Amino acid sequence: SWGHDFRPDYLRLGAVAEALGRPRIVALTATATRPVRDELVERLGLRDPLVLVQGFDRPELLLAVERFADDDAKRAALCDRVEAAAGPGIVYAATRARVVELAETLRSRGLRAAAYHGGLPAGERDAVQDGFMAGALDVVVATTAFGMGIDKEDVRFVFHAEPSDSLDSYYQEIGRAGRDGARAEAVLFYRPEDLGVRRFFAGGARIEEEELAHLVRVVQERGAVPLDELAAELDMSAARAATAVGWLERDDVVQVQADGVVVAVDHDADAEEAAGAAADAAEARRRTDASRVEMMRAYAETRQCRRRFLLNYLGEPYEPPCDTCDVCLSGRDTPVAVDGPFAIGESVVHESFGRGAVTGYEADKVVVLFDDLGYRTLLLDHVMSSGMLQAED
């Protein structure tokens, strides 16, 4: 997983930089909203970094959403569209079962289709990827496990059978199409009920304060514990232990060294207080993740230029029409009814919600990504007349 949820090895990168004497570091991302950029700076220990946010637009991608009320109708329309499309292409689905089902259906229609998901043997996954890269397959139906290392320039479509978990993920996934600069299609086959799966996963498994406090006490008592031993002692998976350590590391309670050993930084820290602060931060992240699912819904249901919606979300201004999304091509784009008082990406402060950044406007509303609450859509007239939303000093 990417973005906020660092793999255990990534937690060591800051310590590695220290061990190497702080060499110059460049951190590159495909898509990164402000919270992700902030965390990269924090985790890597970057000092006074130059942060560049630009170049997200992919004008060769035709953006579209097709909405359905019935799952069977959606599945049939998706398969019809794949059969009629110029390949090669990728179809993303939310579950392994749906991946296998769609691949079988497409094969029954005479297409060279293969399924790809994390549950397949490594050899089978490699064979599918090699076949796709070599042009031996028309379409790969996959979970998001099919992503890293897919750099095939002539992918002509990326279709989604279900929404992604966020617009960050969606833009990365559709970005695998059209890398040769020629026109490619990115279509979401959307049924509102499909968001239920994403909302469930966005909730995630909570790490309880008791677990965090226990971890603090163990590390303080032993001074230094390898991460795998710590996980075993706490009866946690390695991933869960790494996540817990990550939250405590933010407040300098513990630290992961370059060799993967977890050491106590603050030997006198109150375990319960440290656990409470870490749990609060984790809960704020859960709220943000849940709000990212709602932004995926908003993209699917917007009546405005989809390209502007995506680019604004990523912090890049854009003035429609784009003439490369279904809304603009149909002439249905609803102009934004206000001249926004804040620039896209501008830092603001809400009297109740705290610090945030403006990510876009929808008709008479402003969308703000708050540090502790995630994305919120606010009535612009109300927040401005009340003075509750102000530019940050």
PDB file of N, CA, C and O in Angstrom, residues 283-311:
ATOM      1  N   GLU A 283      -7.226   7.775  14.229  1.00  0.00           N
ATOM      2  CA  GLU A 283      -8.651   7.973  13.972  1.00  0.00           C
ATOM      3  C   GLU A 283      -8.870   9.116  12.980  1.00  0.00           C
ATOM      4  O   GLU A 283      -9.756   9.052  12.115  1.00  0.00           O
ATOM      5  N   ALA A 284      -8.049  10.164  13.094  1.00  0.00           N
ATOM      6  CA  ALA A 284      -8.148  11.252  12.123  1.00  0.00           C
ATOM      7  C   ALA A 284      -7.839  10.739  10.717  1.00  0.00           C
ATOM      8  O   ALA A 284      -8.476  11.140   9.742  1.00  0.00           O
ATOM      9  N   ARG A 285      -6.868   9.838  10.618  1.00  0.00           N
ATOM     10  CA  ARG A 285      -6.555   9.259   9.316  1.00  0.00           C
ATOM     11  C   ARG A 285      -7.727   8.437   8.789  1.00  0.00           C
ATOM     12  O   ARG A 285      -8.034   8.468   7.589  1.00  0.00           O
ATOM     13  N   ARG A 286      -8.395   7.708   9.649  1.00  0.00           N
ATOM     14  CA  ARG A 286      -9.555   6.924   9.227  1.00  0.00           C
ATOM     15  C   ARG A 286     -10.637   7.837   8.666  1.00  0.00           C
ATOM     16  O   ARG A 286     -11.273   7.510   7.656  1.00  0.00           O
ATOM     17  N   ARG A 287     -10.840   8.975   9.312  1.00  0.00           N
ATOM     18  CA  ARG A 287     -11.840   9.923   8.811  1.00  0.00           C
ATOM     19  C   ARG A 287     -11.441  10.450   7.440  1.00  0.00           C
ATOM     20  O   ARG A 287     -12.284  10.600   6.545  1.00  0.00           O
ATOM     21  N   THR A 288     -10.159  10.726   7.269  1.00  0.00           N
ATOM     22  CA  THR A 288      -9.685  11.209   5.975  1.00  0.00           C
ATOM     23  C   THR A 288      -9.884  10.152   4.893  1.00  0.00           C
ATOM     24  O   THR A 288     -10.353  10.454   3.794  1.00  0.00           O
ATOM     25  N   ASP A 289      -9.549   8.899   5.211  1.00  0.00           N
ATOM     26  CA  ASP A 289      -9.712   7.831   4.227  1.00  0.00           C
ATOM     27  C   ASP A 289     -11.177   7.655   3.834  1.00  0.00           C
ATOM     28  O   ASP A 289     -11.496   7.427   2.663  1.00  0.00           O
ATOM     29  N   ALA A 290     -12.065   7.767   4.824  1.00  0.00           N
ATOM     30  CA  ALA A 290     -13.499   7.664   4.525  1.00  0.00           C
ATOM     31  C   ALA A 290     -13.941   8.809   3.626  1.00  0.00           C
ATOM     32  O   ALA A 290     -14.749   8.618   2.695  1.00  0.00           O
ATOM     33  N   SER A 291     -13.410   9.998   3.858  1.00  0.00           N
ATOM     34  CA  SER A 291     -13.795  11.147   3.037  1.00  0.00           C
ATOM     35  C   SER A 291     -13.251  11.018   1.616  1.00  0.00           C
ATOM     36  O   SER A 291     -13.842  11.538   0.665  1.00  0.00           O
ATOM     37  N   ARG A 292     -12.129  10.322   1.447  1.00  0.00           N
ATOM     38  CA  ARG A 292     -11.588  10.112   0.105  1.00  0.00           C
ATOM     39  C   ARG A 292     -12.519   9.234  -0.723  1.00  0.00           C
ATOM     40  O   ARG A 292     -12.650   9.413  -1.941  1.00  0.00           O
ATOM     41  N   VAL A 293     -13.185   8.289  -0.087  1.00  0.00           N
ATOM     42  CA  VAL A 293     -14.186   7.484  -0.789  1.00  0.00           C
ATOM     43  C   VAL A 293     -15.326   8.386  -1.258  1.00  0.00           C
ATOM     44  O   VAL A 293     -15.847   8.236  -2.376  1.00  0.00           O
ATOM     45  N   GLU A 294     -15.721   9.337  -0.414  1.00  0.00           N
ATOM     46  CA  GLU A 294     -16.809  10.241  -0.795  1.00  0.00           C
ATOM     47  C   GLU A 294     -16.395  11.150  -1.956  1.00  0.00           C
ATOM     48  O   GLU A 294     -17.232  11.533  -2.775  1.00  0.00           O
ATOM     49  N   MET A 295     -15.123  11.487  -2.048  1.00  0.00           N
ATOM     50  CA  MET A 295     -14.663  12.276  -3.188  1.00  0.00           C
ATOM     51  C   MET A 295     -14.694  11.445  -4.472  1.00  0.00           C
ATOM     52  O   MET A 295     -14.927  11.974  -5.557  1.00  0.00           O
ATOM     53  N   MET A 296     -14.470  10.143  -4.333  1.00  0.00           N
ATOM     54  CA  MET A 296     -14.621   9.252  -5.486  1.00  0.00           C
ATOM     55  C   MET A 296     -16.068   9.267  -5.960  1.00  0.00           C
ATOM     56  O   MET A 296     -16.351   9.322  -7.161  1.00  0.00           O
ATOM     57  N   ARG A 297     -17.004   9.239  -5.010  1.00  0.00           N
ATOM     58  CA  ARG A 297     -18.427   9.332  -5.354  1.00  0.00           C
ATOM     59  C   ARG A 297     -18.730  10.665  -6.039  1.00  0.00           C
ATOM     60  O   ARG A 297     -19.447  10.724  -7.052  1.00  0.00           O
ATOM     61  N   ALA A 298     -18.169  11.745  -5.502  1.00  0.00           N
ATOM     62  CA  ALA A 298     -18.436  13.062  -6.066  1.00  0.00           C
ATOM     63  C   ALA A 298     -17.928  13.160  -7.505  1.00  0.00           C
ATOM     64  O   ALA A 298     -18.579  13.773  -8.360  1.00  0.00           O
ATOM     65  N   TYR A 299     -16.782  12.558  -7.789  1.00  0.00           N
ATOM     66  CA  TYR A 299     -16.276  12.547  -9.159  1.00  0.00           C
ATOM     67  C   TYR A 299     -17.238  11.804 -10.077  1.00  0.00           C
ATOM     68  O   TYR A 299     -17.536  12.250 -11.190  1.00  0.00           O
ATOM     69  N   ALA A 300     -17.721  10.659  -9.623  1.00  0.00           N
ATOM     70  CA  ALA A 300     -18.623   9.854 -10.456  1.00  0.00           C
ATOM     71  C   ALA A 300     -19.931  10.578 -10.735  1.00  0.00           C
ATOM     72  O   ALA A 300     -20.536  10.386 -11.790  1.00  0.00           O
ATOM     73  N   GLU A 301     -20.370  11.420  -9.811  1.00  0.00           N
ATOM     74  CA  GLU A 301     -21.688  12.041  -9.919  1.00  0.00           C
ATOM     75  C   GLU A 301     -21.642  13.514 -10.305  1.00  0.00           C
ATOM     76  O   GLU A 301     -22.687  14.149 -10.428  1.00  0.00           O
ATOM     77  N   THR A 302     -20.454  14.073 -10.515  1.00  0.00           N
ATOM     78  CA  THR A 302     -20.364  15.497 -10.821  1.00  0.00           C
ATOM     79  C   THR A 302     -21.037  15.832 -12.147  1.00  0.00           C
ATOM     80  O   THR A 302     -21.054  15.023 -13.078  1.00  0.00           O
ATOM     81  N   ARG A 303     -21.569  17.035 -12.198  1.00  0.00           N
ATOM     82  CA  ARG A 303     -22.143  17.549 -13.440  1.00  0.00           C
ATOM     83  C   ARG A 303     -21.215  18.577 -14.073  1.00  0.00           C
ATOM     84  O   ARG A 303     -21.611  19.296 -14.986  1.00  0.00           O
ATOM     85  N   GLN A 304     -20.000  18.644 -13.577  1.00  0.00           N
ATOM     86  CA  GLN A 304     -19.016  19.575 -14.101  1.00  0.00           C
ATOM     87  C   GLN A 304     -17.862  18.807 -14.742  1.00  0.00           C
ATOM     88  O   GLN A 304     -17.781  17.586 -14.645  1.00  0.00           O
ATOM     89  N   CYS A 305     -16.990  19.534 -15.392  1.00  0.00           N
ATOM     90  CA  CYS A 305     -15.862  18.944 -16.111  1.00  0.00           C
ATOM     91  C   CYS A 305     -15.097  17.978 -15.208  1.00  0.00           C
ATOM     92  O   CYS A 305     -14.599  18.351 -14.148  1.00  0.00           O
ATOM     93  N   ARG A 306     -15.001  16.740 -15.639  1.00  0.00           N
ATOM     94  CA  ARG A 306     -14.321  15.739 -14.819  1.00  0.00           C
ATOM     95  C   ARG A 306     -12.811  16.010 -14.731  1.00  0.00           C
ATOM     96  O   ARG A 306     -12.184  15.732 -13.706  1.00  0.00           O
ATOM     97  N   ARG A 307     -12.229  16.545 -15.773  1.00  0.00           N
ATOM     98  CA  ARG A 307     -10.801  16.839 -15.738  1.00  0.00           C
ATOM     99  C   ARG A 307     -10.507  17.916 -14.696  1.00  0.00           C
ATOM    100  O   ARG A 307      -9.537  17.813 -13.937  1.00  0.00           O
ATOM    101  N   ARG A 308     -11.330  18.948 -14.665  1.00  0.00           N
ATOM    102  CA  ARG A 308     -11.139  19.976 -13.642  1.00  0.00           C
ATOM    103  C   ARG A 308     -11.292  19.369 -12.254  1.00  0.00           C
ATOM    104  O   ARG A 308     -10.508  19.683 -11.342  1.00  0.00           O
ATOM    105  N   PHE A 309     -12.299  18.510 -12.076  1.00  0.00           N
ATOM    106  CA  PHE A 309     -12.518  17.897 -10.768  1.00  0.00           C
ATOM    107  C   PHE A 309     -11.275  17.129 -10.318  1.00  0.00           C
ATOM    108  O   PHE A 309     -10.803  17.295  -9.188  1.00  0.00           O
ATOM    109  N   LEU A 310     -10.732  16.309 -11.207  1.00  0.00           N
ATOM    110  CA  LEU A 310      -9.553  15.514 -10.866  1.00  0.00           C
ATOM    111  C   LEU A 310      -8.343  16.388 -10.572  1.00  0.00           C
ATOM    112  O   LEU A 310      -7.638  16.204  -9.564  1.00  0.00           O
ATOM    113  N   LEU A 311      -8.077  17.350 -11.447  1.00  0.00           N
ATOM    114  CA  LEU A 311      -6.877  18.160 -11.283  1.00  0.00           C
ATOM    115  C   LEU A 311      -6.972  19.066 -10.070  1.00  0.00           C
ATOM    116  O   LEU A 311      -5.988  19.268  -9.352  1.00  0.00           O
TER     117      LEU A 311
END
